[in-house]
Amino acid sequence: MSTFLIKNAKIVNEGNVFEGDVMIENDIIKEIGDKISVKSSDCIIIDAEGNYLLPGAIDDQVHFREPGLTHKGTIESESRAAIAGGITSFIEQPNTVPNAITQELLEDKYKIAAQTSYANYSFMMGGTNDNLEEILKTNPRNVAGLKLFLGSSTGDMLVDSSASLEKIFSSTKLLIAVHSEDETIVKNNLAKYKEIYGEDIPVTMHPEIRSVEACYVSTERIIALAKKTGARLHVFHISTAKELDLFTNKIPLEQKQITAEVCIHHLWFTDADYETKGSLIKWNPAVKTEKDRDALWEALLNDKIDVIATDHAPHTLEEKTNKYLSCPSGGPLVQHALVAMFEAHLKGKISVEKIVEKMCHNPAKIFQIEKRGFIKEGYFADLVIVNSHQPWTVKKENILYHCGWSPFEGTNFKSRVTHTFVNGKLVYENGKVKEVKAGKRLLFERE
C-alpha cells in the first residue's frame, strides 16, 4: 500500500482556497483536514510549503498523434509532457491515421494508452458522413464522446453533409464535440488570397482565410441544429468575439445543453504575434485580433465559456517552417498551459479558483467524468502542487514534447508545477518525470 501525506498546502477546490493537509492512500484521496497525523511508518510526507494544491487539470482536447503520425508525437511522449505541466487526464481526438471511425480502430488507441500513458486517458469516437452505424455502437460509459470536424483540419474527417449531420444529431445521446468552421467560406477566402499572392501567402493572412465569418456561420448553424434535435453539443476552441453571442451564462453549467471551450493560444496570442512567431502560431481556428482575445477573456470570466483546453497538436519544426499552403496548423501546449494561466493570474486577469473551475471542475462536469477533477475524499488522487513564485524560462533543453519546440520558447514564467500525482502515484517532482505510467482509462457517469 502506498501512502502520501501532503502537508501545509493551499488547497483550491470548488471556489475556495484553504490551508490544510491531504492524505493519499493507494489511488484515492483518503482524508482532507487540518494537521492530519501520520498513521503509518511507510507514509511519505511531502511539505507543500504553503504552495497551491490543485486537482489535476483535465484537457478535453488534445492530438497526441498515435497511431500513424508518431514522428510528431506519441501517447507516451505527449502524456509525459502533460504530467510535467499538471495535466493528469486528457481526451484525445480521432484524426490519427487511420482515423478512429470504427469501434475496432478506437479500441486500438485505448490499447496503446493502457501500455504507455503517464496520464489518464479517453479517446473520442470520430464521425464522418457515413459511419452512423459505428457511432451508435459507442459505449458512453467508457468513451468521452463524439468528435465532428465541420471544417477541414489535420486529417480527412470533414462532415459536410447536412443530412448526415442531422441524422447524427438526432440519433445519438453521446456528447458531440465540434470543430466549427465553415468549409465553403474558408475555401473561397483561400482562393481569393491565392489570386493575390500565388503560392506565397503570408501567414498573417491566416485569420482572414480562417475568418470570423467562417467561425460564426458554422457555429450559429450547428447550435441551431443542436437546439432543433436536443443533442448535447460542446463547441471546441471558440476564437471570435462574434460567436460569444450564441452562448449563455444565464443558467448553471449542469443545465446547459450547449457548452463552449477556449484554448490557451486564443487567450495568449493575437494577430500581432504573427510578425514574430510566424507559422508557429498557425492554428485552426486562427489566432485573431486583440479585440477577439479580450472578448474571450470576458466570456471566460462571466461563464459564457465553460472550459480552458489546449488543442495540443504537435508538428515537427521542419513541417512548421514550410510555406503557408503546406505548413500544417497546430502546436504543442500541454506542458505550458497551466503555468500560462498562472501567469495571467499573477497579472490580475483571473483567480486561481477560476483556473481550477475551468481546467479541472468543469471538464469533469461536462463530460461526466467519474471521481476526477475535484479534491474530495473518495476521489482519485490526481493532484498538482504549483509554486507561483519560482521563475523559469522555456528553453529547448526543458521542453518535453517529442517535436522539441514550443510557441512559448523564450517565455519567462513565474510559476512552475513542482509535483504531479496520477492515481495516487507521484509521477513528476521538481523538474523530473518519474518513469511511472500510472494513467487509467477514464470512466463516465452515464449509461
Short mmCIF file of C-alpha atoms in Angstrom, two decimals:
data_model
loop_
_atom_site.label_atom_id
_atom_site.label_comp_id
_atom_site.label_asym_id
_atom_site.label_seq_id
_atom_site.Cartn_x
_atom_site.Cartn_y
_atom_site.Cartn_z
CA MET A 1 0.00 0.00 0.00
CA SER A 2 1.34 3.44 -0.97
CA THR A 3 0.52 6.36 1.30
CA PHE A 4 1.40 10.03 0.91
CA LEU A 5 0.64 12.94 3.20
CA ILE A 6 0.72 16.36 1.57
CA LYS A 7 1.09 18.94 4.34
CA ASN A 8 0.84 22.74 4.54
CA ALA A 9 -0.95 23.19 1.23
CA LYS A 10 -3.19 25.98 -0.03
CA ILE A 11 -5.94 23.66 -1.25
CA VAL A 12 -8.02 25.03 -4.16
CA ASN A 13 -11.41 23.39 -4.61
CA GLU A 14 -14.95 24.47 -5.57
CA GLY A 15 -14.32 28.19 -5.33
CA ASN A 16 -12.42 28.10 -2.06
CA VAL A 17 -8.76 28.30 -1.05
CA PHE A 18 -7.97 26.92 2.40
CA GLU A 19 -4.89 25.71 4.21
CA GLY A 20 -4.75 22.04 5.04
CA ASP A 21 -3.35 18.55 4.51
CA VAL A 22 -4.34 15.75 2.15
CA MET A 23 -3.79 12.05 2.81
CA ILE A 24 -3.48 9.73 -0.20
CA GLU A 25 -3.94 6.00 0.23
CA ASN A 26 -3.30 3.85 -2.85
CA ASP A 27 -5.08 5.70 -5.69
CA ILE A 28 -7.66 7.57 -3.59
CA ILE A 29 -7.84 10.79 -1.57
CA LYS A 30 -8.38 9.27 1.86
CA GLU A 31 -8.63 12.36 4.06
CA ILE A 32 -8.64 16.15 3.81
CA GLY A 33 -8.15 18.09 7.01
CA ASP A 34 -6.20 20.41 9.21
CA LYS A 35 -2.97 18.92 10.56
CA ILE A 36 -3.52 15.26 9.66
CA SER A 37 -1.26 12.99 11.69
CA VAL A 38 0.85 10.23 10.16
CA LYS A 39 -0.63 6.82 10.88
CA SER A 40 1.98 4.61 9.19
CA SER A 41 5.76 4.49 9.14
CA ASP A 42 5.52 3.83 5.39
CA CYS A 43 3.80 7.17 4.76
CA ILE A 44 5.79 9.58 2.58
CA ILE A 45 5.39 13.19 3.70
CA ILE A 46 5.52 15.98 1.14
CA ASP A 47 5.63 19.51 2.52
CA ALA A 48 3.79 21.79 0.10
CA GLU A 49 5.36 24.76 1.92
CA GLY A 50 2.28 26.93 1.51
CA ASN A 51 2.04 26.41 -2.25
CA TYR A 52 -1.17 25.70 -4.13
CA LEU A 53 -2.60 22.19 -4.28
CA LEU A 54 -4.97 21.76 -7.22
CA PRO A 55 -6.94 18.90 -8.71
CA GLY A 56 -5.07 17.59 -11.74
CA ALA A 57 -6.09 19.50 -14.86
CA ILE A 58 -8.29 17.73 -17.42
CA ASP A 59 -7.54 18.67 -21.03
CA ASP A 60 -10.61 17.92 -23.12
CA GLN A 61 -8.91 18.37 -26.50
CA VAL A 62 -5.51 17.02 -27.48
CA HIS A 63 -3.97 15.41 -30.54
CA PHE A 64 -1.22 13.03 -29.43
CA ARG A 65 -0.68 11.71 -33.00
CA GLU A 66 -0.66 7.97 -32.34
CA PRO A 67 -1.17 5.85 -34.36
CA GLY A 68 0.15 6.88 -37.74
CA LEU A 69 1.76 10.27 -37.08
CA THR A 70 4.30 9.28 -34.46
CA HIS A 71 7.08 11.40 -35.99
CA LYS A 72 5.13 14.32 -34.47
CA GLY A 73 4.32 12.79 -31.07
CA THR A 74 3.13 9.67 -29.28
CA ILE A 75 0.74 8.96 -26.45
CA GLU A 76 3.79 8.20 -24.33
CA SER A 77 5.78 11.35 -25.18
CA GLU A 78 2.91 13.82 -25.02
CA SER A 79 1.31 12.39 -21.86
CA ARG A 80 4.75 12.65 -20.28
CA ALA A 81 4.83 16.35 -21.16
CA ALA A 82 1.26 16.71 -19.89
CA ILE A 83 2.01 15.48 -16.36
CA ALA A 84 5.01 17.82 -16.21
CA GLY A 85 2.50 20.60 -16.91
CA GLY A 86 -0.02 19.48 -14.30
CA ILE A 87 -2.46 17.87 -16.76
CA THR A 88 -3.38 14.47 -15.31
CA SER A 89 -6.19 13.46 -17.71
CA PHE A 90 -6.68 14.04 -21.42
CA ILE A 91 -9.30 13.43 -24.10
CA GLU A 92 -7.66 12.74 -27.44
CA GLN A 93 -9.15 13.37 -30.87
CA PRO A 94 -9.86 10.85 -33.66
CA ASN A 95 -7.91 12.36 -36.57
CA THR A 96 -4.98 9.98 -36.22
CA VAL A 97 -4.00 7.57 -39.03
CA PRO A 98 -6.13 5.63 -39.58
CA ASN A 99 -8.95 7.86 -38.30
CA ALA A 100 -10.72 6.41 -35.25
CA ILE A 101 -14.08 5.99 -37.01
CA THR A 102 -14.80 2.34 -36.16
CA GLN A 103 -15.04 0.70 -32.77
CA GLU A 104 -12.07 -1.50 -33.59
CA LEU A 105 -9.83 1.43 -34.53
CA LEU A 106 -10.98 3.36 -31.46
CA GLU A 107 -10.11 0.46 -29.15
CA ASP A 108 -6.68 0.15 -30.76
CA LYS A 109 -5.85 3.57 -29.30
CA TYR A 110 -7.04 2.54 -25.85
CA LYS A 111 -4.77 -0.50 -26.01
CA ILE A 112 -1.75 1.68 -26.79
CA ALA A 113 -2.58 4.10 -23.95
CA ALA A 114 -3.04 1.26 -21.46
CA GLN A 115 0.60 0.34 -22.03
CA THR A 116 2.21 3.76 -22.45
CA SER A 117 0.23 6.66 -20.95
CA TYR A 118 1.55 8.63 -17.97
CA ALA A 119 -1.82 10.39 -17.63
CA ASN A 120 -5.44 9.23 -17.52
CA TYR A 121 -6.93 8.96 -20.98
CA SER A 122 -10.01 8.84 -23.12
CA PHE A 123 -10.40 8.92 -26.90
CA MET A 124 -13.20 10.49 -28.90
CA MET A 125 -15.06 8.45 -31.48
CA GLY A 126 -14.82 10.12 -34.89
CA GLY A 127 -17.85 10.95 -37.00
CA THR A 128 -18.00 11.01 -40.81
CA ASN A 129 -20.72 11.47 -43.40
CA ASP A 130 -21.41 7.75 -43.43
CA ASN A 131 -20.40 5.96 -40.21
CA LEU A 132 -23.57 6.41 -38.12
CA GLU A 133 -23.82 2.67 -37.51
CA GLU A 134 -20.38 2.67 -35.86
CA ILE A 135 -21.19 5.82 -33.88
CA LEU A 136 -24.24 4.16 -32.38
CA LYS A 137 -22.12 1.27 -31.07
CA THR A 138 -20.07 3.65 -28.89
CA ASN A 139 -20.24 2.92 -25.18
CA PRO A 140 -20.97 6.19 -23.31
CA ARG A 141 -19.64 4.64 -20.09
CA ASN A 142 -16.04 4.41 -21.29
CA VAL A 143 -15.77 6.76 -24.29
CA ALA A 144 -15.74 10.55 -23.81
CA GLY A 145 -17.94 11.42 -26.77
CA LEU A 146 -18.17 12.00 -30.49
CA LYS A 147 -15.98 14.43 -32.46
CA LEU A 148 -17.10 16.05 -35.70
CA PHE A 149 -14.99 18.26 -37.94
CA LEU A 150 -17.26 20.82 -39.62
CA GLY A 151 -14.21 22.46 -41.19
CA SER A 152 -11.27 20.51 -42.57
CA SER A 153 -8.15 20.38 -40.42
CA THR A 154 -5.36 17.85 -39.94
CA GLY A 155 -6.71 14.59 -41.36
CA ASP A 156 -9.64 13.77 -43.63
CA MET A 157 -12.72 13.76 -41.42
CA LEU A 158 -14.80 16.62 -42.79
CA VAL A 159 -18.54 16.17 -42.15
CA ASP A 160 -20.11 18.41 -44.79
CA SER A 161 -23.44 16.71 -45.47
CA SER A 162 -26.37 18.47 -43.81
CA ALA A 163 -28.40 15.26 -43.95
CA SER A 164 -25.63 13.29 -42.25
CA LEU A 165 -25.22 15.92 -39.55
CA GLU A 166 -28.93 15.99 -38.76
CA LYS A 167 -29.08 12.20 -38.65
CA ILE A 168 -26.12 12.03 -36.25
CA PHE A 169 -27.52 14.78 -34.00
CA SER A 170 -30.94 13.13 -33.93
CA SER A 171 -29.66 9.60 -33.30
CA THR A 172 -27.01 9.72 -30.59
CA LYS A 173 -27.11 10.65 -26.91
CA LEU A 174 -23.32 10.99 -26.85
CA LEU A 175 -21.82 14.39 -26.14
CA ILE A 176 -20.99 15.80 -29.59
CA ALA A 177 -17.88 18.00 -29.74
CA VAL A 178 -17.25 20.02 -32.89
CA HIS A 179 -14.51 21.84 -34.71
CA SER A 180 -16.64 24.66 -36.08
CA GLU A 181 -15.52 26.49 -39.24
CA ASP A 182 -17.48 26.83 -42.47
CA GLU A 183 -15.60 24.96 -45.18
CA THR A 184 -17.10 26.88 -48.12
CA ILE A 185 -16.15 30.27 -46.67
CA VAL A 186 -12.62 29.05 -45.88
CA LYS A 187 -12.18 27.68 -49.43
CA ASN A 188 -13.47 30.88 -51.02
CA ASN A 189 -11.19 33.01 -48.85
CA LEU A 190 -8.22 30.81 -49.71
CA ALA A 191 -8.94 31.12 -53.43
CA LYS A 192 -9.08 34.92 -53.08
CA TYR A 193 -5.69 35.10 -51.36
CA LYS A 194 -4.15 32.66 -53.83
CA GLU A 195 -5.14 35.06 -56.59
CA ILE A 196 -3.40 37.90 -54.75
CA TYR A 197 -0.27 36.10 -53.53
CA GLY A 198 0.04 32.95 -55.62
CA GLU A 199 1.87 30.24 -53.68
CA ASP A 200 3.44 32.73 -51.24
CA ILE A 201 0.54 33.64 -48.99
CA PRO A 202 1.86 35.35 -45.83
CA VAL A 203 0.89 33.62 -42.58
CA THR A 204 -0.52 36.99 -41.46
CA MET A 205 -3.44 36.26 -43.82
CA HIS A 206 -4.40 33.15 -41.87
CA PRO A 207 -7.08 34.91 -39.75
CA GLU A 208 -8.50 36.41 -42.96
CA ILE A 209 -8.72 32.97 -44.60
CA ARG A 210 -9.95 31.18 -41.45
CA SER A 211 -12.12 34.21 -40.85
CA VAL A 212 -14.50 35.42 -38.15
CA GLU A 213 -17.36 34.81 -40.57
CA ALA A 214 -16.25 31.22 -41.21
CA CYS A 215 -16.40 30.56 -37.48
CA TYR A 216 -19.65 32.40 -36.83
CA VAL A 217 -21.67 30.93 -39.70
CA SER A 218 -20.67 27.39 -38.76
CA THR A 219 -21.23 27.81 -35.02
CA GLU A 220 -24.61 29.52 -35.49
CA ARG A 221 -25.74 26.69 -37.78
CA ILE A 222 -24.57 23.85 -35.53
CA ILE A 223 -26.12 25.42 -32.41
CA ALA A 224 -29.43 25.75 -34.27
CA LEU A 225 -29.20 22.06 -35.16
CA ALA A 226 -28.46 21.11 -31.55
CA LYS A 227 -31.47 23.09 -30.36
CA LYS A 228 -33.67 21.52 -33.02
CA THR A 229 -32.64 17.94 -32.20
CA GLY A 230 -31.98 18.25 -28.46
CA ALA A 231 -28.42 16.98 -28.91
CA ARG A 232 -25.72 17.63 -26.28
CA LEU A 233 -23.25 19.96 -28.02
CA HIS A 234 -19.78 21.11 -26.92
CA VAL A 235 -18.08 23.64 -29.22
CA PHE A 236 -14.31 23.42 -29.21
CA HIS A 237 -11.83 26.33 -29.44
CA ILE A 238 -14.02 29.42 -29.74
CA SER A 239 -11.83 32.14 -31.27
CA THR A 240 -14.05 35.14 -32.05
CA ALA A 241 -15.97 37.81 -30.18
CA LYS A 242 -18.89 37.43 -32.57
CA GLU A 243 -19.55 33.78 -31.68
CA LEU A 244 -19.96 34.58 -27.99
CA ASP A 245 -23.47 35.98 -28.55
CA LEU A 246 -24.52 32.41 -29.38
CA PHE A 247 -23.77 31.13 -25.85
CA THR A 248 -25.41 31.80 -22.50
CA ASN A 249 -24.34 32.32 -18.90
CA LYS A 250 -27.93 32.60 -17.66
CA ILE A 251 -28.21 29.00 -16.48
CA PRO A 252 -25.92 26.78 -14.37
CA LEU A 253 -23.40 24.63 -16.21
CA GLU A 254 -25.19 21.44 -15.13
CA GLN A 255 -28.29 22.59 -17.04
CA LYS A 256 -26.54 23.63 -20.24
CA GLN A 257 -27.14 21.55 -23.36
CA ILE A 258 -24.66 23.68 -25.32
CA THR A 259 -21.23 24.44 -23.85
CA ALA A 260 -18.10 26.17 -25.09
CA GLU A 261 -14.33 25.82 -24.77
CA VAL A 262 -11.48 28.27 -25.29
CA CYS A 263 -7.85 27.33 -25.85
CA ILE A 264 -4.69 28.70 -24.30
CA HIS A 265 -3.36 30.13 -27.57
CA HIS A 266 -6.51 32.17 -28.22
CA LEU A 267 -6.22 33.66 -24.73
CA TRP A 268 -2.49 34.39 -25.04
CA PHE A 269 -1.65 35.41 -28.62
CA THR A 270 -3.15 37.90 -31.11
CA ASP A 271 -2.72 38.52 -34.83
CA ALA A 272 0.09 40.99 -33.95
CA ASP A 273 2.18 37.98 -32.88
CA TYR A 274 2.31 36.53 -36.41
CA GLU A 275 5.10 39.03 -37.14
CA THR A 276 7.44 37.41 -34.60
CA LYS A 277 6.03 33.88 -34.17
CA GLY A 278 5.01 33.28 -37.78
CA SER A 279 3.71 29.82 -38.57
CA LEU A 280 4.48 28.60 -35.02
CA ILE A 281 1.13 30.13 -34.03
CA LYS A 282 -0.76 28.93 -37.10
CA TRP A 283 -3.77 27.11 -35.63
CA ASN A 284 -7.25 26.25 -36.87
CA PRO A 285 -9.28 28.24 -35.94
CA ALA A 286 -6.83 31.09 -36.38
CA VAL A 287 -5.50 33.36 -33.65
CA LYS A 288 -7.37 36.59 -34.28
CA THR A 289 -7.42 40.19 -33.03
CA GLU A 290 -6.77 41.73 -29.63
CA LYS A 291 -10.48 42.61 -29.53
CA ASP A 292 -11.35 38.94 -30.01
CA ARG A 293 -8.87 37.89 -27.31
CA ASP A 294 -10.28 40.43 -24.85
CA ALA A 295 -13.82 39.22 -25.54
CA LEU A 296 -12.76 35.60 -24.96
CA TRP A 297 -11.30 36.55 -21.58
CA GLU A 298 -14.50 38.36 -20.63
CA ALA A 299 -16.64 35.37 -21.68
CA LEU A 300 -14.39 33.01 -19.75
CA LEU A 301 -14.78 35.07 -16.59
CA ASN A 302 -18.55 35.58 -16.97
CA ASP A 303 -19.14 31.87 -17.72
CA LYS A 304 -20.30 32.04 -21.32
CA ILE A 305 -17.18 29.94 -21.93
CA ASP A 306 -17.00 26.89 -19.71
CA VAL A 307 -13.63 25.19 -20.26
CA ILE A 308 -9.97 26.03 -20.93
CA ALA A 309 -8.12 23.44 -23.03
CA THR A 310 -5.01 23.26 -25.21
CA ASP A 311 -5.85 21.68 -28.59
CA HIS A 312 -2.30 20.34 -28.21
CA ALA A 313 -1.33 19.41 -31.77
CA PRO A 314 2.40 18.92 -32.35
CA HIS A 315 4.15 19.03 -35.72
CA THR A 316 7.86 18.90 -36.44
CA LEU A 317 9.74 22.17 -36.81
CA GLU A 318 10.56 21.16 -40.36
CA GLU A 319 6.84 20.90 -41.13
CA LYS A 320 6.07 24.18 -39.40
CA THR A 321 8.72 26.08 -41.39
CA ASN A 322 7.10 25.21 -44.72
CA LYS A 323 5.38 27.93 -46.75
CA TYR A 324 1.82 28.77 -45.72
CA LEU A 325 0.00 26.40 -48.06
CA SER A 326 1.99 23.35 -46.96
CA CYS A 327 2.50 24.33 -43.33
CA PRO A 328 0.21 22.34 -41.00
CA SER A 329 -1.86 24.06 -38.34
CA GLY A 330 -1.38 23.29 -34.66
CA GLY A 331 1.23 23.42 -31.94
CA PRO A 332 2.26 21.76 -28.66
CA LEU A 333 0.87 23.21 -25.42
CA VAL A 334 0.19 20.66 -22.64
CA GLN A 335 3.42 21.26 -20.74
CA HIS A 336 2.88 25.02 -20.51
CA ALA A 337 -0.89 25.54 -20.32
CA LEU A 338 -1.32 25.64 -16.55
CA VAL A 339 1.66 27.91 -15.91
CA ALA A 340 0.46 30.21 -18.71
CA MET A 341 -2.83 30.58 -16.86
CA PHE A 342 -0.98 31.21 -13.60
CA GLU A 343 0.93 33.96 -15.42
CA ALA A 344 -2.42 35.54 -16.24
CA HIS A 345 -3.42 35.12 -12.59
CA LEU A 346 -0.31 36.94 -11.38
CA LYS A 347 -1.20 39.80 -13.76
CA GLY A 348 -4.63 40.05 -12.11
CA LYS A 349 -6.63 38.66 -15.04
CA ILE A 350 -8.06 35.52 -13.37
CA SER A 351 -8.25 33.98 -9.91
CA VAL A 352 -6.68 30.63 -9.06
CA GLU A 353 -10.18 29.42 -8.12
CA LYS A 354 -11.41 30.28 -11.64
CA ILE A 355 -8.45 28.49 -13.25
CA VAL A 356 -9.36 25.36 -11.30
CA GLU A 357 -13.03 25.72 -12.22
CA LYS A 358 -12.27 25.97 -15.95
CA MET A 359 -9.40 23.46 -16.19
CA CYS A 360 -10.42 20.85 -13.58
CA HIS A 361 -14.01 21.04 -12.30
CA ASN A 362 -15.86 21.96 -15.49
CA PRO A 363 -14.30 19.40 -17.85
CA ALA A 364 -15.22 16.76 -15.26
CA LYS A 365 -18.80 18.06 -15.12
CA ILE A 366 -19.27 18.49 -18.86
CA PHE A 367 -18.00 15.02 -19.72
CA GLN A 368 -19.44 13.49 -16.50
CA ILE A 369 -16.04 12.03 -15.62
CA GLU A 370 -16.17 9.67 -12.69
CA LYS A 371 -14.42 10.81 -9.49
CA ARG A 372 -11.92 13.21 -11.02
CA GLY A 373 -11.48 16.97 -11.30
CA PHE A 374 -12.03 17.76 -7.61
CA ILE A 375 -10.17 17.43 -4.31
CA LYS A 376 -12.68 15.31 -2.43
CA GLU A 377 -12.40 12.34 -0.15
CA GLY A 378 -13.03 9.15 -2.13
CA TYR A 379 -11.98 10.74 -5.43
CA PHE A 380 -8.95 9.58 -7.40
CA ALA A 381 -5.76 11.24 -6.18
CA ASP A 382 -4.94 13.28 -9.29
CA LEU A 383 -3.23 16.27 -7.68
CA VAL A 384 -0.82 19.04 -8.61
CA ILE A 385 1.32 21.36 -6.49
CA VAL A 386 2.08 24.76 -8.06
CA ASN A 387 4.65 27.21 -6.73
CA SER A 388 3.53 30.62 -8.02
CA HIS A 389 6.86 32.29 -7.19
CA GLN A 390 9.53 30.07 -8.72
CA PRO A 391 10.55 31.65 -12.06
CA TRP A 392 11.87 29.70 -15.04
CA THR A 393 12.34 30.15 -18.77
CA VAL A 394 11.07 27.84 -21.51
CA LYS A 395 14.14 26.55 -23.37
CA LYS A 396 14.86 23.74 -25.81
CA GLU A 397 16.51 21.68 -23.07
CA ASN A 398 13.44 21.71 -20.78
CA ILE A 399 10.79 21.09 -23.48
CA LEU A 400 9.42 17.54 -23.22
CA TYR A 401 7.35 17.43 -26.42
CA HIS A 402 8.53 14.89 -28.98
CA CYS A 403 8.64 17.69 -31.58
CA GLY A 404 11.13 19.60 -29.40
CA TRP A 405 9.74 23.12 -29.74
CA SER A 406 7.13 25.37 -28.12
CA PRO A 407 5.42 28.62 -29.11
CA PHE A 408 6.34 29.72 -25.57
CA GLU A 409 10.08 29.25 -26.14
CA GLY A 410 11.90 32.17 -24.51
CA THR A 411 8.93 33.00 -22.27
CA ASN A 412 9.68 33.60 -18.60
CA PHE A 413 7.06 32.05 -16.34
CA LYS A 414 6.89 33.00 -12.66
CA SER A 415 5.08 29.79 -11.64
CA ARG A 416 6.00 26.16 -12.01
CA VAL A 417 4.49 22.77 -11.36
CA THR A 418 6.56 21.10 -8.64
CA HIS A 419 4.66 17.83 -8.05
CA THR A 420 2.09 15.83 -10.00
CA PHE A 421 0.18 12.80 -8.72
CA VAL A 422 -1.77 10.47 -11.01
CA ASN A 423 -3.97 7.90 -9.28
CA GLY A 424 -2.05 8.38 -6.06
CA LYS A 425 1.38 7.86 -7.61
CA LEU A 426 3.96 10.64 -7.60
CA VAL A 427 4.81 10.86 -11.30
CA TYR A 428 6.58 14.23 -11.50
CA GLU A 429 8.72 16.03 -8.93
CA ASN A 430 10.82 19.19 -9.19
CA GLY A 431 11.58 19.06 -12.89
CA LYS A 432 11.90 15.29 -13.22
CA VAL A 433 9.42 12.82 -14.63
CA LYS A 434 9.38 9.60 -12.68
CA GLU A 435 9.10 6.72 -15.11
CA VAL A 436 5.75 5.61 -13.68
CA LYS A 437 2.97 5.15 -16.20
CA ALA A 438 0.05 5.49 -13.82
CA GLY A 439 -2.66 6.55 -16.26
CA LYS A 440 -6.03 4.79 -16.29
CA ARG A 441 -8.92 4.77 -18.74
CA LEU A 442 -11.43 7.45 -17.78
CA LEU A 443 -14.95 6.32 -16.96
CA PHE A 444 -18.09 8.42 -17.27
CA GLU A 445 -21.15 8.64 -15.04
CA ARG A 446 -23.72 7.91 -17.71
CA GLU A 447 -25.42 4.96 -19.33
#
